Amino acid sequence: MDRRVLFASLILFAGGATGVGVALFAFVGLDDVTADAEVVWESEPVAGDDGTGAVVATMDGDPLVLQPTVEDGAPTIRATAVGGDVEWRTGVGGADGDTGDTGDGNGTDPPATSGLAAGELGGDEVVAFTTEAGSLVVIDPTDGTERFAVDLGGSGGLRPAIGDLDGDGDGEVAAVTTDGRVRAVDAGGETVFETDLDASVKRRPLAVDFGGAGGDAVRGLAVATAVDGERSISLLDASGEVRWTTTPSVTPLSWSAADTRSGPVLALGGANGNLETLDVADGGSRYEVGLQDEPVTVGDADPGRVYVGGSGSVWAVDLLDGEVVWKQQYGGDTRVNAPGVADVDGDGSPGPVAVNQNGGVLALNQNGEAIARGDIGGPGGAVVYAGPLFADATGDGTAEVLVVAEDGRIVALSD
């Protein structure tokens, strides 16, 4: 029997939640012959970035890791090339172009910016973020120059969303304020819509833009709000009108948008350890499945599945019916961050990659079998709060795993 796969007939019990899926699934064991991923380069630590705000973009076709950092007490966006060299730095200004001193002068305060979002506007790659002061800023990742900045009319600091909200083939960037104001702008920074939901917002918005230009799939911007402890999710259409509002069964601590054969869904990672999906068409709950009794973190999806991290475990869940396809355990009870998806072994079949909060990295194939594992710990250990990033760090034409640690250090691993 192949030691990589230990099939056990396990039943997921509902745990008291209505509509929790029951499934037979494969419990996938680690194999001693799994390839060891080696560190191929790493950068120096940098103040202000705990890893959760970083993105990968390109400069002249070469990958860059962009991070929101703090330098000399001021918020700064920094771009690091493969190999660890810093290509550029740019100070963070607001819609009025002023850069304020938001730190204490020693570079230890967190930056007054959100996490970064990478995407395409007007045919060009861009990176966007919001500031706590209330600006949406879009920059050119090749050199850090500001493309435009707009005033949101309220306190920002939540990661914006970039996507084709109206299906015309051109992207928009949308941002929210913490008090519920929503603004979407086009590639030139001109306002597409403004909406006030009059409710607290603590989660980043999600662009739902599946189906291609001119497609029939429902599109829009998903926003999670809270009023008096009651959490709601709304979908805004391309004009900013609320298409629907619903109250999910779970308290969502993480979420992502994914496509299925039956149309797009919002996948919610609940504080109670359940995964719930909402139909983007009408906000109805498709299913809720209990995974564990601790919070879970929703990661990326590939066609038909979404990958979820929890306490020492990774799950592959069928997006159509909520059945757990497989469960993989590693790292004891250490929490697993949001899994990513990439083709890290060059076989043309992307699979999930998980990073736990101790810096343990595990790459899997679509069957849940481990294909590589590694550790970024180093002599002093590591703390990691972010999921993996991916870039060709060795020039071999395949993606390597990039992990950004809590101290801002970027580590690239390859098998």
Coordinates of C-alpha atoms in Angstrom, one line a residue:
M1 CA 0.0 0.0 0.0
D2 CA 1.3 3.4 -0.9
R3 CA 2.2 5.1 2.4
R4 CA 1.4 8.5 1.1
V5 CA -2.3 7.8 1.2
L6 CA -4.0 6.2 4.1
F7 CA -7.7 5.9 3.3
A8 CA -10.0 5.8 6.3
S9 CA -13.8 5.8 6.2
L10 CA -14.5 8.8 8.4
I11 CA -17.7 10.6 8.9
L12 CA -18.0 14.3 9.6
F13 CA -20.7 14.9 12.2
A14 CA -22.6 18.1 12.1
G15 CA -21.7 19.4 15.5
G16 CA -25.2 20.8 16.0
A17 CA -25.2 23.1 13.0
T18 CA -28.0 22.9 10.5
G19 CA -27.1 21.8 7.0
V20 CA -23.6 20.6 7.9
G21 CA -22.4 18.2 5.2
V22 CA -21.6 14.6 5.9
A23 CA -19.0 13.0 3.7
L24 CA -16.7 10.1 3.2
F25 CA -13.2 11.4 2.6
A26 CA -9.5 10.4 2.4
F27 CA -7.3 11.1 5.4
V28 CA -3.9 11.7 3.7
G29 CA -0.7 10.9 5.6
L30 CA 2.7 12.4 5.2
D31 CA 5.4 10.3 3.5
D32 CA 9.0 10.0 4.7
V33 CA 10.2 10.3 1.1
T34 CA 8.5 13.7 0.5
A35 CA 11.1 16.1 -1.0
D36 CA 12.6 18.6 1.3
A37 CA 12.2 22.2 0.2
E38 CA 15.4 24.2 0.6
V39 CA 15.7 28.0 1.3
V40 CA 17.2 29.5 -1.9
W41 CA 17.3 33.1 -0.6
E42 CA 16.0 35.3 2.1
S43 CA 15.9 39.1 2.7
E44 CA 16.7 41.0 5.8
P45 CA 13.9 41.7 8.3
V46 CA 12.0 45.0 7.9
A47 CA 9.9 46.9 10.4
G48 CA 6.2 47.4 10.0
D49 CA 5.2 44.3 7.9
D50 CA 3.9 41.3 9.7
G51 CA 3.7 39.5 6.4
T52 CA 0.0 39.7 5.9
G53 CA 0.1 42.8 3.6
A54 CA 2.7 41.6 1.0
V55 CA 2.0 40.8 -2.6
V56 CA 3.9 39.7 -5.7
A57 CA 4.1 42.0 -8.7
T58 CA 6.5 42.3 -11.6
M59 CA 9.1 44.8 -12.9
D60 CA 10.1 44.3 -16.5
G61 CA 8.8 40.7 -16.3
D62 CA 10.8 39.9 -13.1
P63 CA 9.0 39.2 -9.8
L64 CA 9.0 41.7 -7.0
V65 CA 7.7 41.3 -3.4
L66 CA 6.0 44.5 -2.3
Q67 CA 5.5 45.2 1.4
P68 CA 4.0 47.9 3.5
T69 CA 6.8 48.8 5.9
V70 CA 7.9 51.6 8.3
E71 CA 11.2 53.4 7.6
D72 CA 12.4 56.4 9.7
G73 CA 9.0 56.4 11.5
A74 CA 7.0 56.9 8.2
P75 CA 4.9 54.4 6.2
T76 CA 6.7 53.2 3.1
I77 CA 6.1 50.7 0.4
R78 CA 9.2 48.6 -0.4
A79 CA 9.9 46.4 -3.4
T80 CA 12.3 43.5 -3.0
A81 CA 13.5 41.6 -6.1
V82 CA 14.3 37.9 -6.3
G83 CA 17.7 37.5 -4.5
G84 CA 16.8 40.0 -1.8
D85 CA 17.9 43.3 -3.3
V86 CA 15.6 46.3 -2.6
E87 CA 14.6 47.8 -6.0
W88 CA 12.7 50.8 -4.8
R89 CA 11.0 52.5 -1.9
T90 CA 8.2 55.0 -1.9
G91 CA 6.7 57.0 0.9
V92 CA 3.0 56.7 1.5
G93 CA 1.1 59.9 0.9
G94 CA -2.6 60.6 1.0
A95 CA -5.0 62.0 -1.5
D96 CA -3.5 65.4 -0.8
G97 CA 0.0 64.1 -1.5
D98 CA 1.3 64.8 2.0
T99 CA 3.2 62.1 3.8
G100 CA 2.8 62.3 7.6
D101 CA 5.0 61.0 10.4
T102 CA 2.9 58.1 11.7
G103 CA 5.6 56.3 13.8
D104 CA 7.5 57.0 16.9
G105 CA 10.8 57.6 15.0
N106 CA 12.4 54.2 15.7
G107 CA 10.6 52.3 12.9
T108 CA 8.8 49.9 15.2
D109 CA 5.2 51.2 14.8
P110 CA 3.0 49.5 12.3
P111 CA 2.4 51.4 9.1
A112 CA -0.8 53.4 8.7
T113 CA -1.7 51.5 5.6
S114 CA -3.7 48.4 4.7
G115 CA -2.4 45.3 3.1
L116 CA -1.6 45.5 -0.6
A117 CA -3.7 44.3 -3.5
A118 CA -2.3 43.5 -6.9
G119 CA -4.3 43.5 -10.1
E120 CA -4.8 45.1 -13.5
L121 CA -6.3 48.5 -14.4
G122 CA -6.5 49.8 -17.9
G123 CA -4.3 47.0 -19.2
D124 CA -1.5 47.8 -16.7
E125 CA -0.4 46.0 -13.6
V126 CA -1.0 48.0 -10.4
V127 CA -0.8 47.7 -6.7
A128 CA -3.4 49.4 -4.4
F129 CA -3.8 50.1 -0.7
T130 CA -5.7 52.3 1.6
T131 CA -4.4 54.5 4.4
E132 CA -5.8 54.9 7.9
A133 CA -6.2 58.6 7.1
G134 CA -8.8 57.7 4.5
S135 CA -7.1 57.5 1.1
L136 CA -7.2 54.9 -1.7
V137 CA -3.7 54.9 -3.3
V138 CA -2.8 53.1 -6.6
I139 CA 0.9 52.8 -7.6
D140 CA 2.9 51.5 -10.5
P141 CA 4.8 48.3 -9.2
T142 CA 7.7 48.9 -11.6
D143 CA 9.0 51.9 -9.8
G144 CA 6.5 52.8 -7.0
T145 CA 5.3 56.0 -8.6
E146 CA 1.8 57.0 -7.6
R147 CA -0.8 56.6 -10.3
F148 CA -3.6 58.3 -8.4
A149 CA -5.0 58.8 -4.9
V150 CA -8.6 59.5 -4.0
D151 CA -10.3 60.5 -0.7
L152 CA -12.6 57.9 0.7
G153 CA -14.4 60.2 3.1
G154 CA -13.6 58.2 6.2
S155 CA -11.0 56.1 8.0
G156 CA -9.4 53.5 5.8
G157 CA -6.8 50.8 6.5
L158 CA -8.7 47.8 4.9
R159 CA -7.2 46.1 1.9
P160 CA -9.0 47.2 -1.3
A161 CA -10.3 44.9 -4.1
I162 CA -9.4 45.0 -7.8
G163 CA -11.6 43.3 -10.4
D164 CA -13.9 43.8 -13.4
L165 CA -17.1 44.6 -11.5
D166 CA -19.3 45.4 -14.5
G167 CA -18.0 42.8 -17.0
D168 CA -16.8 45.3 -19.6
G169 CA -13.3 43.9 -19.8
D170 CA -11.7 46.7 -17.8
G171 CA -10.9 46.5 -14.1
E172 CA -12.0 48.7 -11.3
V173 CA -10.6 49.2 -7.8
A174 CA -12.9 49.4 -4.8
A175 CA -12.3 50.4 -1.2
V176 CA -14.3 50.7 2.0
T177 CA -14.0 52.8 5.1
T178 CA -14.4 51.3 8.6
D179 CA -17.7 53.1 9.0
G180 CA -19.2 51.6 5.8
R181 CA -18.5 54.0 3.0
V182 CA -17.7 52.3 -0.3
R183 CA -16.1 53.8 -3.3
A184 CA -15.1 52.3 -6.7
V185 CA -13.0 54.0 -9.2
D186 CA -11.8 53.3 -12.8
A187 CA -8.3 53.0 -14.2
G188 CA -8.0 56.8 -14.2
G189 CA -9.2 57.3 -10.6
E190 CA -12.6 58.5 -11.7
T191 CA -15.5 57.5 -9.5
V192 CA -17.6 54.7 -10.7
F193 CA -19.9 54.6 -7.7
E194 CA -20.1 55.7 -4.1
T195 CA -22.3 54.0 -1.5
D196 CA -22.8 54.4 2.3
L197 CA -23.8 51.2 4.0
D198 CA -24.0 53.0 7.4
A199 CA -22.5 50.1 9.3
S200 CA -19.1 49.1 10.6
V201 CA -16.7 47.2 8.3
K202 CA -13.9 45.1 9.6
R203 CA -13.2 42.7 6.7
R204 CA -11.6 43.5 3.3
P205 CA -14.1 43.7 0.4
L206 CA -14.2 41.0 -2.3
A207 CA -14.4 41.6 -6.0
V208 CA -16.6 38.9 -7.6
D209 CA -15.8 39.0 -11.3
F210 CA -16.0 35.5 -12.6
G211 CA -17.5 34.7 -16.1
G212 CA -15.3 36.8 -18.4
A213 CA -16.2 40.1 -20.2
G214 CA -19.8 40.2 -21.0
G215 CA -20.6 37.0 -19.3
D216 CA -23.9 36.2 -17.6
A217 CA -22.4 35.4 -14.2
V218 CA -23.4 37.7 -11.3
R219 CA -20.7 40.2 -10.6
G220 CA -20.2 42.8 -8.0
L221 CA -18.5 43.8 -4.7
A222 CA -19.1 41.8 -1.5
V223 CA -18.9 43.8 1.7
A224 CA -19.1 42.4 5.3
T225 CA -20.7 44.7 7.9
A226 CA -21.6 44.5 11.5
V227 CA -24.3 46.4 13.5
D228 CA -24.7 45.8 17.2
G229 CA -22.8 42.5 16.9
E230 CA -25.1 41.3 14.1
R231 CA -23.0 40.5 11.0
S232 CA -24.3 40.9 7.5
I233 CA -22.9 40.5 4.0
S234 CA -24.1 42.6 1.1
L235 CA -23.4 42.3 -2.7
L236 CA -23.2 45.6 -4.5
D237 CA -23.7 45.7 -8.2
A238 CA -21.7 47.7 -10.7
S239 CA -23.6 50.9 -9.9
G240 CA -23.2 50.5 -6.1
E241 CA -26.8 49.4 -5.5
V242 CA -27.3 46.7 -2.9
R243 CA -28.3 43.6 -4.8
W244 CA -28.9 41.5 -1.7
T245 CA -28.0 41.5 2.0
T246 CA -27.9 38.3 4.2
T247 CA -27.0 37.2 7.6
P248 CA -24.6 34.2 7.5
S249 CA -24.9 31.4 9.9
V250 CA -21.2 31.6 10.9
T251 CA -19.3 34.6 12.2
P252 CA -16.8 35.0 9.3
L253 CA -13.2 35.7 10.3
S254 CA -11.9 35.1 6.8
W255 CA -13.5 34.8 3.4
S256 CA -12.9 34.4 -0.3
A257 CA -14.8 34.3 -3.6
A258 CA -14.7 31.2 -5.8
D259 CA -16.4 29.9 -9.0
T260 CA -18.3 26.7 -9.3
R261 CA -20.2 24.9 -12.1
S262 CA -23.4 26.4 -10.5
G263 CA -22.1 29.9 -10.3
P264 CA -19.8 31.8 -8.0
V265 CA -19.9 31.6 -4.2
L266 CA -18.5 33.4 -1.2
A267 CA -16.7 31.0 1.1
L268 CA -16.7 32.0 4.8
G269 CA -14.4 30.7 7.5
G270 CA -16.3 30.7 10.7
A271 CA -15.1 31.4 14.3
N272 CA -16.8 28.1 15.3
G273 CA -14.7 26.0 12.9
N274 CA -17.4 25.7 10.2
L275 CA -17.1 26.6 6.5
E276 CA -20.2 28.2 4.9
T277 CA -20.8 29.1 1.3
L278 CA -23.2 31.7 0.1
D279 CA -24.6 31.8 -3.5
V280 CA -23.5 35.1 -5.1
A281 CA -26.7 35.1 -7.2
D282 CA -29.0 35.7 -4.2
G283 CA -27.0 35.4 -1.0
G284 CA -28.6 32.1 0.0
S285 CA -26.6 29.6 2.0
R286 CA -25.6 26.6 -0.1
Y287 CA -24.2 24.6 2.8
E288 CA -22.4 24.7 6.1
V289 CA -19.8 22.0 7.0
G290 CA -18.2 21.5 10.4
L291 CA -14.4 21.1 10.1
Q292 CA -13.2 21.5 13.7
D293 CA -14.2 23.4 16.9
E294 CA -11.7 26.2 16.4
P295 CA -11.7 29.0 13.9
V296 CA -10.7 28.1 10.3
T297 CA -9.1 30.2 7.6
V298 CA -10.4 30.1 4.0
G299 CA -7.7 30.1 1.4
D300 CA -7.5 29.9 -2.4
A301 CA -9.6 27.8 -4.6
D302 CA -8.9 25.8 -7.8
P303 CA -11.7 24.5 -10.1
G304 CA -14.2 22.8 -7.9
R305 CA -12.5 23.0 -4.5
V306 CA -11.6 25.5 -1.8
Y307 CA -8.7 24.9 0.6
V308 CA -9.1 25.7 4.3
G309 CA -6.5 25.9 7.1
G310 CA -7.1 25.2 10.8
S311 CA -5.4 23.9 13.9
G312 CA -2.7 21.5 12.4
S313 CA -4.9 20.6 9.4
V314 CA -5.7 21.5 5.8
W315 CA -8.9 20.5 4.2
A316 CA -10.0 20.3 0.5
V317 CA -13.7 21.0 0.3
D318 CA -15.9 20.5 -2.7
L319 CA -17.4 23.8 -3.6
L320 CA -20.5 22.3 -5.2
D321 CA -21.8 20.2 -2.4
G322 CA -19.6 20.9 0.7
E323 CA -18.1 17.4 0.9
V324 CA -14.6 17.2 2.4
V325 CA -12.5 15.5 -0.3
W326 CA -9.5 15.0 1.9
K327 CA -7.9 16.2 5.1
Q328 CA -4.1 16.6 5.7
Q329 CA -2.5 17.0 9.1
Y330 CA 0.9 18.4 9.9
G331 CA 2.7 20.5 12.5
G332 CA 0.8 19.1 15.5
D333 CA -1.7 21.7 16.7
T334 CA 0.0 24.7 15.2
R335 CA -2.4 26.9 13.3
V336 CA -2.3 26.8 9.5
N337 CA -2.6 30.1 7.6
A338 CA -4.8 30.5 4.5
P339 CA -3.6 28.0 1.9
G340 CA -2.5 29.1 -1.6
V341 CA -2.6 27.3 -4.9
A342 CA 0.3 27.1 -7.4
D343 CA 2.1 24.6 -9.7
V344 CA 5.3 24.3 -7.6
D345 CA 6.7 21.1 -9.2
G346 CA 6.1 22.0 -12.8
D347 CA 3.8 19.2 -13.7
G348 CA 1.1 21.5 -15.0
S349 CA -1.3 20.7 -12.2
P350 CA -1.6 23.4 -9.5
G351 CA -2.0 22.2 -6.0
P352 CA -2.4 23.7 -2.5
V353 CA 0.5 25.0 -0.4
A354 CA 0.1 25.6 3.3
V355 CA 2.2 27.5 5.8
N356 CA 1.7 27.2 9.5
Q357 CA 2.4 29.8 12.1
N358 CA 5.8 28.2 13.1
G359 CA 7.0 28.6 9.5
G360 CA 6.4 25.0 8.4
V361 CA 5.6 24.7 4.7
L362 CA 3.8 21.9 3.0
A363 CA 3.1 21.5 -0.7
L364 CA 0.4 19.1 -1.8
N365 CA -1.0 17.7 -5.0
Q366 CA -4.7 17.7 -5.8
N367 CA -5.1 14.4 -4.1
G368 CA -3.8 15.8 -0.9
E369 CA -0.5 13.9 -1.1
A370 CA 2.6 15.8 0.1
I371 CA 5.1 16.6 -2.6
A372 CA 7.5 18.9 -0.7
R373 CA 7.9 20.2 2.8
G374 CA 10.2 22.7 4.4
D375 CA 10.8 25.1 7.2
I376 CA 11.8 28.8 7.3
G377 CA 12.5 28.8 11.0
G378 CA 16.3 29.5 11.2
P379 CA 18.2 29.6 14.5
G380 CA 15.7 31.9 16.3
G381 CA 12.6 30.2 14.9
A382 CA 9.9 31.9 13.0
V383 CA 6.4 33.3 13.4
V384 CA 4.3 33.5 10.3
Y385 CA 0.7 34.9 10.0
A386 CA 0.4 35.0 6.2
G387 CA -0.4 32.4 3.6
P388 CA 2.2 31.7 0.9
L389 CA 3.1 33.8 -2.1
F390 CA 4.5 32.4 -5.4
A391 CA 7.1 33.5 -7.9
D392 CA 9.8 32.0 -10.1
A393 CA 12.7 32.7 -7.7
T394 CA 15.3 30.5 -9.4
G395 CA 14.6 31.2 -13.1
D396 CA 13.7 27.5 -13.8
G397 CA 10.2 28.4 -15.1
T398 CA 8.3 27.0 -12.2
A399 CA 6.9 28.8 -9.1
E400 CA 8.8 28.8 -5.8
V401 CA 7.1 29.3 -2.5
L402 CA 7.7 32.7 -0.8
V403 CA 6.9 33.1 2.9
V404 CA 6.9 36.5 4.6
A405 CA 7.5 36.1 8.3
E406 CA 6.2 38.3 11.1
D407 CA 9.5 40.3 11.2
G408 CA 9.1 41.2 7.5
R409 CA 11.7 38.7 6.3
I410 CA 11.0 37.2 2.9
V411 CA 12.1 33.5 2.4
A412 CA 12.0 31.7 -0.9
L413 CA 11.9 27.9 -0.9
S414 CA 12.4 25.4 -3.7
D415 CA 12.3 21.6 -3.9

